[in-house]
GROMACS .gro file of C-alpha atoms in nm:
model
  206
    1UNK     CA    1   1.925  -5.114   2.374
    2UNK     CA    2   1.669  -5.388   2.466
    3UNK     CA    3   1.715  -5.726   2.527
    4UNK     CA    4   1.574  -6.023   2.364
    5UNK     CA    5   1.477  -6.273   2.588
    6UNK     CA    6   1.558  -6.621   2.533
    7UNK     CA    7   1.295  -6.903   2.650
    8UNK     CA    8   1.380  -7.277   2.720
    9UNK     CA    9   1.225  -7.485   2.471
   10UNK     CA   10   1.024  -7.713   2.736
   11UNK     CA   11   0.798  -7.403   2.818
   12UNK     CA   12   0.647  -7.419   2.493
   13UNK     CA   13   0.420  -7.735   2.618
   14UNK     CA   14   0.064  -7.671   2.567
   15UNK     CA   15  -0.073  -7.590   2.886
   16UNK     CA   16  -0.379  -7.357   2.812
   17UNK     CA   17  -0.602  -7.643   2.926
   18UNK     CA   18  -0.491  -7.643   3.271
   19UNK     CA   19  -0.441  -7.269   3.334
   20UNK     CA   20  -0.700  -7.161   3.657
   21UNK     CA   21  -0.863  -6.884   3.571
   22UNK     CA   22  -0.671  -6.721   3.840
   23UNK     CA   23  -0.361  -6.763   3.740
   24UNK     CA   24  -0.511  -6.573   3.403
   25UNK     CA   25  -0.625  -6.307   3.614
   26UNK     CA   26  -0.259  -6.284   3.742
   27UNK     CA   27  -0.097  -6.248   3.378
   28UNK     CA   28  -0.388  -5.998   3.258
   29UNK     CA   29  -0.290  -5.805   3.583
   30UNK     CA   30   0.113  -5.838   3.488
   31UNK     CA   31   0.054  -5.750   3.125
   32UNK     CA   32  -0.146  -5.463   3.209
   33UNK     CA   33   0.136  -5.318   3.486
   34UNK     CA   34   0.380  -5.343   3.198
   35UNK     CA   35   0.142  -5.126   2.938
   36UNK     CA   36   0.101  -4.874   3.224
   37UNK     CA   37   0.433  -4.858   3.283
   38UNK     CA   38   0.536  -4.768   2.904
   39UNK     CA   39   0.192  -4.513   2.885
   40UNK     CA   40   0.416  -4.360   3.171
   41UNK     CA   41   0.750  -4.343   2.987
   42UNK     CA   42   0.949  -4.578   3.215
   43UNK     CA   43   1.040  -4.801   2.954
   44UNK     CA   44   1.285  -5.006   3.158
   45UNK     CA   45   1.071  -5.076   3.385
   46UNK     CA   46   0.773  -5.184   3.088
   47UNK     CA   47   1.094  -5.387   2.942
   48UNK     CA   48   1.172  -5.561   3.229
   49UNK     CA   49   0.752  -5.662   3.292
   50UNK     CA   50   0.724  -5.748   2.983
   51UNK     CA   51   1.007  -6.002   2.997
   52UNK     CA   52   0.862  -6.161   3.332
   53UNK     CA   53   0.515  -6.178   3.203
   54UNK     CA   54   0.621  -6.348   2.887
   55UNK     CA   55   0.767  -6.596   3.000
   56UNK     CA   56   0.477  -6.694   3.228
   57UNK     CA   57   0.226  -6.696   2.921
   58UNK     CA   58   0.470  -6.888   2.725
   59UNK     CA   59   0.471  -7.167   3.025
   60UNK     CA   60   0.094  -7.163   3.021
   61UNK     CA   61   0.038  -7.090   2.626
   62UNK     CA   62  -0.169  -6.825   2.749
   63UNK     CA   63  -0.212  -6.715   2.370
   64UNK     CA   64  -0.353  -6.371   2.403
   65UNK     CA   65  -0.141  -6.353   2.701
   66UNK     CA   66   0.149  -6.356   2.463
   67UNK     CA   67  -0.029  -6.133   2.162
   68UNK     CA   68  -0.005  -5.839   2.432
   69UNK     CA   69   0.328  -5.938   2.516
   70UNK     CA   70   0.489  -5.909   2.190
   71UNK     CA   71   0.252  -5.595   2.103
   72UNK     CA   72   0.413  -5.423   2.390
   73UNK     CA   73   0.783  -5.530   2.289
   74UNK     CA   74   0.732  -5.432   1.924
   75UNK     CA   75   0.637  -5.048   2.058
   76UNK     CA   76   0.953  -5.074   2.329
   77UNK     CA   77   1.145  -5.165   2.020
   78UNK     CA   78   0.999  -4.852   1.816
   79UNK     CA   79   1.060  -4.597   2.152
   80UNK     CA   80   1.457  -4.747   2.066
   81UNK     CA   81   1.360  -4.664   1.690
   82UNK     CA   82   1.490  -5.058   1.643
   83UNK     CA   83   1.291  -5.067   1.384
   84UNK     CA   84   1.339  -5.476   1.205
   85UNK     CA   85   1.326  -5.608   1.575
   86UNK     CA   86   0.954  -5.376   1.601
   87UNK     CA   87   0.865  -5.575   1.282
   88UNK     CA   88   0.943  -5.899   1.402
   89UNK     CA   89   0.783  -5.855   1.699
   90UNK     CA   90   0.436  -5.726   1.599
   91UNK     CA   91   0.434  -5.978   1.334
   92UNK     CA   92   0.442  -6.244   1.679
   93UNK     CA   93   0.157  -6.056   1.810
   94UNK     CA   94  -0.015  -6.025   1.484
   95UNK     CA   95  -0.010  -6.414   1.420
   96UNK     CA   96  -0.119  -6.538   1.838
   97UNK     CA   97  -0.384  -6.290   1.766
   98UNK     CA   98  -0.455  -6.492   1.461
   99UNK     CA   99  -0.467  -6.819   1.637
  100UNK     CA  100  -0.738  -6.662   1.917
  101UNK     CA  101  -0.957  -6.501   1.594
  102UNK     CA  102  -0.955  -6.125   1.745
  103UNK     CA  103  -1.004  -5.983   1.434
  104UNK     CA  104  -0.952  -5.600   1.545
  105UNK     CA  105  -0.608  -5.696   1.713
  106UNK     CA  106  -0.496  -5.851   1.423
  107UNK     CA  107  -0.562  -5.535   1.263
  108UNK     CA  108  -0.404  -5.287   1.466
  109UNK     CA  109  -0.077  -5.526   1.429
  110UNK     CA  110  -0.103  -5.492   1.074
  111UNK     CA  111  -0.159  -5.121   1.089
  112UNK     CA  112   0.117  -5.119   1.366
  113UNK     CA  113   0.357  -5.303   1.085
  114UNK     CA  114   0.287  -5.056   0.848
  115UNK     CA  115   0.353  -4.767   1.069
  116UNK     CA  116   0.685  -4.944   1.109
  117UNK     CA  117   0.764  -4.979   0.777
  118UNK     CA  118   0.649  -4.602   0.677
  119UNK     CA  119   0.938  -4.520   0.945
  120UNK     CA  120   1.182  -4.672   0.760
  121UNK     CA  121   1.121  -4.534   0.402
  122UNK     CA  122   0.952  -4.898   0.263
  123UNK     CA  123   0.623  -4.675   0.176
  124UNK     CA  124   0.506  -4.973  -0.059
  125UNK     CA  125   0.492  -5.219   0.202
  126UNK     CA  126   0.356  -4.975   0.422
  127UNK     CA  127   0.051  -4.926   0.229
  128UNK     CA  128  -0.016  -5.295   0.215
  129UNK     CA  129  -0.011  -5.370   0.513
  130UNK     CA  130  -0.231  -5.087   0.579
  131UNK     CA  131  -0.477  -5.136   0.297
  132UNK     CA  132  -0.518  -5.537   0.503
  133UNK     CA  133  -0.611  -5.318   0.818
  134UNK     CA  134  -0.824  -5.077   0.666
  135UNK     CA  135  -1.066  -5.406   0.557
  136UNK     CA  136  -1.071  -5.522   0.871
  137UNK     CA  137  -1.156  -5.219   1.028
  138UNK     CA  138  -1.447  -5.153   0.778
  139UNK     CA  139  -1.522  -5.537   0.806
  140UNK     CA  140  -1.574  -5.512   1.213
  141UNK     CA  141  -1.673  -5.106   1.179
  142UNK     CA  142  -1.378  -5.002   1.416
  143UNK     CA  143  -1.450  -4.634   1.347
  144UNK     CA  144  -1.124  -4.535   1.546
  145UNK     CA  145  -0.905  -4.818   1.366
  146UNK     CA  146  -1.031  -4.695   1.055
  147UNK     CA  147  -0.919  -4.309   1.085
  148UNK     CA  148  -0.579  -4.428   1.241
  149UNK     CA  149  -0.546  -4.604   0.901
  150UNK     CA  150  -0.646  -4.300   0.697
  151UNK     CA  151  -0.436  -4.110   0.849
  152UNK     CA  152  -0.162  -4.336   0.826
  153UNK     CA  153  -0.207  -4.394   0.470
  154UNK     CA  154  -0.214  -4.022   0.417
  155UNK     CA  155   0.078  -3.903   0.513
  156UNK     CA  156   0.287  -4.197   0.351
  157UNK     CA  157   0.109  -4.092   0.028
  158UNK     CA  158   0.215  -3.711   0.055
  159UNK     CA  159   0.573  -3.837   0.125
  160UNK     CA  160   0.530  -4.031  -0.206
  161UNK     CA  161   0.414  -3.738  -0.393
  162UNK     CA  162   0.027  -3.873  -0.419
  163UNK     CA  163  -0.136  -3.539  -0.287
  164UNK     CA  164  -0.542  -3.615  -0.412
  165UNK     CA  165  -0.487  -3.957  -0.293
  166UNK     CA  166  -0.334  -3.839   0.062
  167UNK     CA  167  -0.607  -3.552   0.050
  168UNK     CA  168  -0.887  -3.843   0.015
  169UNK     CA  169  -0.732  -4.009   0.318
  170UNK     CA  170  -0.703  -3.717   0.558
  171UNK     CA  171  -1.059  -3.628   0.492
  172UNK     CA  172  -1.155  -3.958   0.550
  173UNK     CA  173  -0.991  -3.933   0.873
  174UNK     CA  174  -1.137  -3.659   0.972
  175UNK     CA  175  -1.460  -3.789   0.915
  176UNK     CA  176  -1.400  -4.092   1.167
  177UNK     CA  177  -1.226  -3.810   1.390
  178UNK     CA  178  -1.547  -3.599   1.424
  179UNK     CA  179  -1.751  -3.957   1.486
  180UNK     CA  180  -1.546  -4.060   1.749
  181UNK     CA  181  -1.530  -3.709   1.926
  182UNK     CA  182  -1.148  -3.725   1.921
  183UNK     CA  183  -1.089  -3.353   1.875
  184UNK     CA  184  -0.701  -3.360   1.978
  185UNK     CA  185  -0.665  -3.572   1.642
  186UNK     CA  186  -0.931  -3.411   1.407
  187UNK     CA  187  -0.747  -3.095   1.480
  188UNK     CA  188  -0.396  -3.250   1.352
  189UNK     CA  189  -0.590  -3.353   1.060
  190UNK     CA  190  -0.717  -3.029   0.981
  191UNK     CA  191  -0.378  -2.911   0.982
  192UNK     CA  192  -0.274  -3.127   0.743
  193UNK     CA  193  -0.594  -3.097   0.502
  194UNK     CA  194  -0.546  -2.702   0.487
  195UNK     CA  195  -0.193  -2.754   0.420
  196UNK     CA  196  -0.272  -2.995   0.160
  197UNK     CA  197  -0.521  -2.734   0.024
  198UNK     CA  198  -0.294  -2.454  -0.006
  199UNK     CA  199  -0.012  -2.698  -0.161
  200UNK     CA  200  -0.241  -2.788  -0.428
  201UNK     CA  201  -0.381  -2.379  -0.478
  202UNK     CA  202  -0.023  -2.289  -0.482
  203UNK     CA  203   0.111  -2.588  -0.742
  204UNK     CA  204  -0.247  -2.656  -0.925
  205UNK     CA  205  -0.248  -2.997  -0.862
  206UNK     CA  206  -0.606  -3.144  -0.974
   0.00000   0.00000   0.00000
C-alpha cells in the first residue's frame, strides 16, 4: 500500500520566480526517471521518485512540475486498485494543469478520472467526466485523446446496457485508431465492434 506524503506547510511559498532554469531541467529529468520507472513495472521504485521529486516542485511551485507528479501518483494508486486516493490525486493534477492552461493535460486527467470512476461501478460520473474530455479533445483535435475517449465511453455504455450508443463509440474509435496508425488498439476495437455486431444479430437490437 502506498504512502501519502506529507509536506511542511512553509514549502508552499511561491518560488516559481526564482527557479534557474536548471534547476527545472533537474525536476523534468526526476519526473521523467519516475514515469520510466512505472512504464517498467517497478512501482516502488516510481513511488519512491515520485515522492522526492514532489517535494522539490512543491519548494519551487514548479506547477507543471507538480501536474506530472500527482498524474503519476494517481496511476501508482490505480496499479494498487486504490481507487478514491487515484481520484483525488488526478483531480491535483487536473487542477495545476488548470492553473498552467495545458488544455490537452487537463483532458487526459479528466478522461483519467473517468476511467477511475468506470472501475468502480459510478458509470454516470464516468461518462461526465468523459463527455468534458471528449470537447477538449475535439476542441484542440487530439486525434489519439479523442479515440481513448470513445473507447472509454464505449465500453461503460455496453456495461450499462446502451449497445447502439457503445456501437457509435467503438466505431468512432476506430476511426481515430486507423488515423493515428495505432493498429495494436484498432484491432481491440474491432474485437469489440464484431462482438457488438453479433450481440445485436443474435438479440435484434436496432
Amino acid at each position: 500500500m502506498l504512502n501519502e506524503i506529507v509536506v511542511p506547510l512553509h514549502l508552499f511559498s511561491n518560488n516559481s520566480s526564482r527557479m534557474k532554469s536548471t534547476t527545472k531541467i533537474k525536476l523534468d529529468k526526476l519526473i521523467i526517471k519516475a514515469y520510466s520507472a512505472y512504464f517498467e513495472k517497478e512501482f516502488d521504485k516510481a513511488h519512491q521518485l515520485q515522492s522526492k521529486v514532489l517535494v522539490r516542485c512543491i519548494k519551487y511551485n514548479y506547477i507543471c512540475g507538480l501536474g506530472g507528479c500527482f498524474a503519476l501518483e494517481a496511476k501508482l494508486y490505480s496499479h494498487a486498485r486504490q481507487w478514491n486516493k487515484a481520484v483525488a490525486s488526478a483531480k491535483k493534477a487536473h487542477d495545476y494543469f488548470e492553473q498552467i492552461g495545458d488544455r490537452v493535460k487537463v483532458a487526459h486527467q479528466l478522461l483519467t478520472m473517468g476511467y477511475f470512476h468506470s472501475q468502480m461501478k459510478l458509470n454516470d460520473a464516468a461518462i461526465g467526466y468523459c463527455t468534458i474530455a471528449l470537447h477538449e479533445f475535439q476542441t484542440h483535435n487530439d486525434n489519439h485523446g479523442e479515440a481513448e475517449t470513445h473507447s472509454l465511453l464505449g465500453t461503460i455504455l455496453v456495461e450499462k446496457g446502451e449497445y447502439s450508443s457503445a456501437l457509435h463509440h467503438l466505431e468512432k474509435s476506430l476511426t481515430f485508431r486507423l488515423l493515428e496508425n495505432d493498429l495494436d488498439s484498432a484491432g481491440s476495437d474491432c474485437i469489440n465492434i464484431a462482438g457488438l455486431y453479433l450481440f445485436k444479430d443474435e438479440n435484434a437490437i436496432a
